[in-house]
Structure formats: structure tokens, C-alpha cells
mmCIF file of C-alpha atoms in Angstrom:
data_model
loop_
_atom_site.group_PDB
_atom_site.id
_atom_site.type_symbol
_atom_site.label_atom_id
_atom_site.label_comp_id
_atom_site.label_asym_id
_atom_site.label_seq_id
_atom_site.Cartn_x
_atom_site.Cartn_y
_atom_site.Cartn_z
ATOM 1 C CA UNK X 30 62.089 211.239 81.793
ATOM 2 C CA UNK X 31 59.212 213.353 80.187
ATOM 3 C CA UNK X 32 57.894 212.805 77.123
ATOM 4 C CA UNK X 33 59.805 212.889 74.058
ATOM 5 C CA UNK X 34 57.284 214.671 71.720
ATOM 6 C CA UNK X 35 53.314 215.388 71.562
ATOM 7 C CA UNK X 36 53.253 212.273 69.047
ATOM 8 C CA UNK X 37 54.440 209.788 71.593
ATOM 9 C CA UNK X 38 51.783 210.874 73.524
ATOM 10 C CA UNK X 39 48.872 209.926 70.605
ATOM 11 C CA UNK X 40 50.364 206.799 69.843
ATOM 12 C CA UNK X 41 50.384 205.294 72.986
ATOM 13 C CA UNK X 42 47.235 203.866 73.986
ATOM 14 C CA UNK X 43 45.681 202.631 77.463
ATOM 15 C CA UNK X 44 42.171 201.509 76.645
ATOM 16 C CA UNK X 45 42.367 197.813 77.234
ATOM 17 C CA UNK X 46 40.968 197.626 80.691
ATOM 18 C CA UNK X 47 43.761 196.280 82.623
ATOM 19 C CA UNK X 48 47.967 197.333 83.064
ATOM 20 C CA UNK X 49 48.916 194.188 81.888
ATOM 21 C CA UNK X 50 47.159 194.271 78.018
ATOM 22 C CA UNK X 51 48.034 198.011 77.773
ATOM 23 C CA UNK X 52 51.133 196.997 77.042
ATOM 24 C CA UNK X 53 50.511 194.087 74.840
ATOM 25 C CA UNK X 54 49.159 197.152 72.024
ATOM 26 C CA UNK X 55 52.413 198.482 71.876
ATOM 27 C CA UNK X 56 52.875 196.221 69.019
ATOM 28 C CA UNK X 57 50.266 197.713 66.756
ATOM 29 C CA UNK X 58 50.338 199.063 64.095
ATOM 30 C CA UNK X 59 54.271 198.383 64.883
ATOM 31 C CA UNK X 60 56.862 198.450 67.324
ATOM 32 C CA UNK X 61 55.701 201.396 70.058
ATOM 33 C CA UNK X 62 58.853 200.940 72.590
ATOM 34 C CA UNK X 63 61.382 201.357 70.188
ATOM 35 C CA UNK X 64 63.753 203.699 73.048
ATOM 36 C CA UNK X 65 63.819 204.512 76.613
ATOM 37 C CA UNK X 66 61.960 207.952 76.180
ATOM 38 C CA UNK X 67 58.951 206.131 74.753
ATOM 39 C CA UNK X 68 59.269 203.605 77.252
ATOM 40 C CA UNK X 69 59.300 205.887 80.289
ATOM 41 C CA UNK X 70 56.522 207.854 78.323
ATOM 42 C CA UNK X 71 54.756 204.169 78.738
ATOM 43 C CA UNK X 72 55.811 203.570 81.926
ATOM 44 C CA UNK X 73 53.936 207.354 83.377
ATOM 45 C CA UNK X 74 50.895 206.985 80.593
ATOM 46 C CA UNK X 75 49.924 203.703 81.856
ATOM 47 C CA UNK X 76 49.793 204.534 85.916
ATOM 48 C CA UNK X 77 52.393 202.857 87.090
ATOM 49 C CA UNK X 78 54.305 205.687 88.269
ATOM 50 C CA UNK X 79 53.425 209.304 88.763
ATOM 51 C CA UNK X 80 53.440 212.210 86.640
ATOM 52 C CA UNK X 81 57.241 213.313 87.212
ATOM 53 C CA UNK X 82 59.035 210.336 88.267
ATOM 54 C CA UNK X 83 62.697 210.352 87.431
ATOM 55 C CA UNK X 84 63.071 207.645 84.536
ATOM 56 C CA UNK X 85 66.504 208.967 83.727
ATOM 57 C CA UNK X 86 68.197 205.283 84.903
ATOM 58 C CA UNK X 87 66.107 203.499 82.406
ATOM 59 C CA UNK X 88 68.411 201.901 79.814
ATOM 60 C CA UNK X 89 68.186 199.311 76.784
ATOM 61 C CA UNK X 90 67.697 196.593 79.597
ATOM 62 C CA UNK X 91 64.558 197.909 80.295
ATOM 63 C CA UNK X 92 63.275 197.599 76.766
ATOM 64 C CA UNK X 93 64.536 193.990 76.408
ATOM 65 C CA UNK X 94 62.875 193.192 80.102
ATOM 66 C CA UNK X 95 59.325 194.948 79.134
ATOM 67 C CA UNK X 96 59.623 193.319 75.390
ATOM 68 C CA UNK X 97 60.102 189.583 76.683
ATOM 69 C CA UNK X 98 57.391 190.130 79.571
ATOM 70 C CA UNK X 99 54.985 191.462 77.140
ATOM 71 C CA UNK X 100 55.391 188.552 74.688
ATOM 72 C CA UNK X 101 54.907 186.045 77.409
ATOM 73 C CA UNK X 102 51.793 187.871 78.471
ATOM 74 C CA UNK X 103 50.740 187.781 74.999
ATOM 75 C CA UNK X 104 51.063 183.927 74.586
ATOM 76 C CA UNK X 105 49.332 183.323 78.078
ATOM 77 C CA UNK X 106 46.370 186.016 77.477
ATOM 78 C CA UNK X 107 46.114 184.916 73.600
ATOM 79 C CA UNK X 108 46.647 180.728 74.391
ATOM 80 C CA UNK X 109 44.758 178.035 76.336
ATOM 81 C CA UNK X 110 45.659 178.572 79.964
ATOM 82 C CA UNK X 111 48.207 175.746 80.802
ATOM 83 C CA UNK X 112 48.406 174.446 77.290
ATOM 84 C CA UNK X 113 51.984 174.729 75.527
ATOM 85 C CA UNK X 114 53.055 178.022 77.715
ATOM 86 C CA UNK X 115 54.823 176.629 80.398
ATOM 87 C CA UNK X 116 58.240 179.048 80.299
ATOM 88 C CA UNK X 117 55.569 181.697 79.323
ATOM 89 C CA UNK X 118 53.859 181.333 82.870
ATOM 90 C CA UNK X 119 57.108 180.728 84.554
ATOM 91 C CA UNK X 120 58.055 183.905 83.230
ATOM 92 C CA UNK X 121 55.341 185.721 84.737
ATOM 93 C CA UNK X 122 55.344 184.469 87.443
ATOM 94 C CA UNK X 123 58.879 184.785 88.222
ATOM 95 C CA UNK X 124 58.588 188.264 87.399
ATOM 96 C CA UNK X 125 55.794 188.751 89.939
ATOM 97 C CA UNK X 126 57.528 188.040 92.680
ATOM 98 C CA UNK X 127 59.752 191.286 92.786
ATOM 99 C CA UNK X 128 58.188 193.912 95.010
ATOM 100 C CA UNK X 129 55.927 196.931 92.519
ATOM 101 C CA UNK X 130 57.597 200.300 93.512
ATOM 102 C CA UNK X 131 56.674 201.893 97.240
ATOM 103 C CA UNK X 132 54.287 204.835 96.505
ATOM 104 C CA UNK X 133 53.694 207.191 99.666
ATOM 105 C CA UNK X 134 51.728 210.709 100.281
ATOM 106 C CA UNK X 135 53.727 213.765 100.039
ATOM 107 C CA UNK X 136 51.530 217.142 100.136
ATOM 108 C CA UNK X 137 52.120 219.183 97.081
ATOM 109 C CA UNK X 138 52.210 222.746 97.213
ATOM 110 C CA UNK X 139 48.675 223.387 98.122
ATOM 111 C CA UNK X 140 48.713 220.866 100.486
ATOM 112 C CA UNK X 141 46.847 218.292 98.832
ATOM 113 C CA UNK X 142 48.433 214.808 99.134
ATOM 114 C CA UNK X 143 49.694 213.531 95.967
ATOM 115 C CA UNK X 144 51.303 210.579 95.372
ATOM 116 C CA UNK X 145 55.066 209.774 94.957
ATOM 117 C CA UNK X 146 57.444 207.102 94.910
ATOM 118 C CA UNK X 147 60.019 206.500 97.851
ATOM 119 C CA UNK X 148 62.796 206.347 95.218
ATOM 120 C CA UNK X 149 63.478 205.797 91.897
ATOM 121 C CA UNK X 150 61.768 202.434 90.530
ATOM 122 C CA UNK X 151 63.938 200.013 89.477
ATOM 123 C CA UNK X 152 62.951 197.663 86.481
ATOM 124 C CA UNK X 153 62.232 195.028 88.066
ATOM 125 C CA UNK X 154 59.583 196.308 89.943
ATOM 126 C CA UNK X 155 57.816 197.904 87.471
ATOM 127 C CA UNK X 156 57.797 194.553 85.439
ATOM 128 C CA UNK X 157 56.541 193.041 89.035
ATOM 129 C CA UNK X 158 53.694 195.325 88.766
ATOM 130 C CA UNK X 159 52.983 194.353 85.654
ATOM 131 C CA UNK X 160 53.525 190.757 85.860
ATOM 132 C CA UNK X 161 50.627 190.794 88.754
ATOM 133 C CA UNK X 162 48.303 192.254 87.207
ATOM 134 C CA UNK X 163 48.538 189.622 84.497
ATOM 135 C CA UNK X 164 48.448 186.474 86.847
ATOM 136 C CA UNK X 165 45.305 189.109 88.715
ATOM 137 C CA UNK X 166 43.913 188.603 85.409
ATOM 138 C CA UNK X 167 44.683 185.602 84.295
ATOM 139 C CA UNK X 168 43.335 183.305 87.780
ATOM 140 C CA UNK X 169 40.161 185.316 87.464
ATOM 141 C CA UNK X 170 37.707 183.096 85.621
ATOM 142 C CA UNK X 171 35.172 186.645 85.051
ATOM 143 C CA UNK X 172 37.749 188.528 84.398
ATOM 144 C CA UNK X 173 39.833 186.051 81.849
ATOM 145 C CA UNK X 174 36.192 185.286 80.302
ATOM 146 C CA UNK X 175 36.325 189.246 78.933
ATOM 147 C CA UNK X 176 39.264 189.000 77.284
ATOM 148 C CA UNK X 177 38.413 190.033 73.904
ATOM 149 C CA UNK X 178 40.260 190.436 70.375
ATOM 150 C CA UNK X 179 39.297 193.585 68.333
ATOM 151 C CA UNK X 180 37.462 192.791 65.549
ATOM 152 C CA UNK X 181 38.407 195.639 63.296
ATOM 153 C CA UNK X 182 40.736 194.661 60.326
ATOM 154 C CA UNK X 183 44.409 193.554 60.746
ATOM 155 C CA UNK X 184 43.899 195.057 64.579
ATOM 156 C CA UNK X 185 45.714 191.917 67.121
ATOM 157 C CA UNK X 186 44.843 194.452 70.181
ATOM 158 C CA UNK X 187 43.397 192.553 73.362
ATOM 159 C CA UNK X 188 41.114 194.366 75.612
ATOM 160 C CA UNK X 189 38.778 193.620 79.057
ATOM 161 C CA UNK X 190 35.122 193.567 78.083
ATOM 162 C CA UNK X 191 33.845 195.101 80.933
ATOM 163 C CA UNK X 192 30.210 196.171 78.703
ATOM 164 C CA UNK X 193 26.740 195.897 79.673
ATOM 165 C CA UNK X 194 25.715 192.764 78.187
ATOM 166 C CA UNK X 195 29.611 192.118 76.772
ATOM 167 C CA UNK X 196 28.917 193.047 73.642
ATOM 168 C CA UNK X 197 31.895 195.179 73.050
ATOM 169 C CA UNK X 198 33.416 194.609 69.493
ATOM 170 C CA UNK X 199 36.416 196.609 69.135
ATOM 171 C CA UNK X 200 39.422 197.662 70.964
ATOM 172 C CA UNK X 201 38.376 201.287 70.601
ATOM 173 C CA UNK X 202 35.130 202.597 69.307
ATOM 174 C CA UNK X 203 37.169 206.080 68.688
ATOM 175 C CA UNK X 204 39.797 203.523 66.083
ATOM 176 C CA UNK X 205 38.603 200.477 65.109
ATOM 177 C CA UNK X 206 35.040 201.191 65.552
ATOM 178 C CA UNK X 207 34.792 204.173 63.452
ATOM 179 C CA UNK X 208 37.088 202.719 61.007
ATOM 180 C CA UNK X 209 33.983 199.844 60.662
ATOM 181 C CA UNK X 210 31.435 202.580 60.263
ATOM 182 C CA UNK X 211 33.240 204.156 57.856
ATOM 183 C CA UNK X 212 33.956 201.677 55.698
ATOM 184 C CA UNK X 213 30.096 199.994 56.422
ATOM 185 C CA UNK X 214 28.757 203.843 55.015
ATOM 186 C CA UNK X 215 30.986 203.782 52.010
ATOM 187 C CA UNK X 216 30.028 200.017 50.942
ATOM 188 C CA UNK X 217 26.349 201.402 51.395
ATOM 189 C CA UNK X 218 27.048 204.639 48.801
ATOM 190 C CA UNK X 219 28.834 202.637 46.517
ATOM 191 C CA UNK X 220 26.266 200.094 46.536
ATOM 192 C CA UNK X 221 23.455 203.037 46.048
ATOM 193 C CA UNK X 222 25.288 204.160 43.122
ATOM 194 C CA UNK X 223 25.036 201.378 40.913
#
């Protein structure tokens, strides 16, 4: 499956530090895995397969599977740990027991190695993939104490703040960030003017 159109592309986004909250912003500004294509597009942008990989078999299942793990990740990353998400963790956890897809090193045709999968990855691997890298994240006591929400307006996106000091403020300094600045200068002018 390759992707759809250079706008699926932009609107994707893998900033958030870690597999697992990548996928909780495709929910912002509004539903981002709204087919397969975009999906697969996902699925490639975010790592978990290579550039390539047949996506073809992906179907409507898959976008139910990746929806329902994504809003359980959500409540666990966003909640208490252990407080009120019970069939949120079992979730998760149940999905992190399937095997992540088997990756080996194939040369290409200049005889670098390059990395491929030994067949086509099912669903539930992927989501296994997934799935692990949220309980990774979420059993890490540094890690889980990074978890940040942006602070720009009407943004929900989670990230990792992995900055010096972790003073990080926004989910993107490119989006949210300049959006701030922006609006901070134009507060200052009109202020100026009167």
C-alpha cells in the first residue's frame, strides 16, 4: 500500500517520542485513519514496517482494531495508572501478547542490508507492536513521568518529554509552538497600538 496522496503524508505526524502516542494524534484536529490507505500510510510513517511493505490485505478490521487499541492507550496514558481502566489495561495487554512482525536482512541492490519483513504482517502483530511499546512505556516510572499534554490551544496531543531540564511545552515547536508565538507577537502589537 503506498501512500494515497502528498497530503496524507503532512497530516500524519510522528513527533511524540514513542510508537505507542504517535498514534494517539491521529485524532487531532480530527479523525486521521479514516481508510486503509491512510492507515497503511500510518502503519510505514511510524516505523513499524519498512518502506514498501505490501499493506494490500489491510481491511476495515484493521481500522476498528488500531481505533479501539488507540483509545485504550489513550485512557491508560491520559488516567491514573490502575485507577478506573481495568478493560483498558486488559486490552493492552492482551494485545501485547501476539508476536510484532519478523523483520530480517535482505541486501538491496547495492548490497547494503536493508531491512524486510519475512511476510506480510498481519494485524495483529502490528497492534502487538504497538501494544508493547505502550505497557514499555507505561511500567517505566522515567519514562511515564515525561508524558506530557501540549499546551497549545484546543491541542489533546500527548508526547515523551525527553528535554534538557523537561521543560518542553508543546507537542511540536514547528505547530503548537509557533502558533503561541504568533499569537504572543500579535497580543504585543495590538497592545502597542492603543
Amino acid at each position: 500500500m503506498a501512500l494515497g496522496t502528498a497530503t496524507v503524508a503532512y497530516e500524519l505526524r510522528f513527533d511524540a517520542g514513542r510508537i505507542c502516542l504517535d498514534l494517539l494524534a491521529t485524532t487531532h484536529p480530527e479523525e486521521r485513519l479514516d481508510s486503509t490507505e491512510v492507515l497503511g500510510a500510518w502503519i510505514v510513517g511510524s516505523g513499524l514496517v519498512p518502506q514498501g511493505t505490501d499493506l494490500t490485505h489491510a481491511d476495515l478490521s484493521w481500522l476498528v482494531g488500531f481505533r479501539e487499541l488507540r483509545r485504550c492507550v489513550g485512557k491508560l496514558v491520559r488516567g491514573a495508572p490502575g485507577h478506573g481502566n481495568g478493560l483498558a489495561l486488559a486490552h493492552v495487554n492482551a494485545a501485547a501478547r501476539a508476536a510484532p512482525p519478523a523483520p530480517r536482512a535482505v541486501p538491496d541492490q547495492e548490497g547494503a542490508l536493508v531491512r524486510e519483513l519475512v511476510g506480510p504482517p498481519g494485524c495483529a502483530a502490528l497492534l502487538g507492536a504497538i501494544a508493547r511499546d505502550a505497557v514499555e512505556l507505561l511500567t517505566d516510572p522515567v519514562a511515564r513521568a515525561g508524558i506530557r499534554e501540549c499546551e497549545g490551544d484546543n491541542c489533546p496531543i500527548v508526547y515523551l518529554d525527553t528535554s534538557r531540564g523537561r521543560r518542553r511545552r508543546w507537542c511540536s515547536s514547528e505547530v503548537c509552538g509557533n502558533r503561541e508565538r504568533v499569537a504572543r507577537h500579535r497580543r504585543r502589537a495590538a497592545l502597542s497600538r492603543t
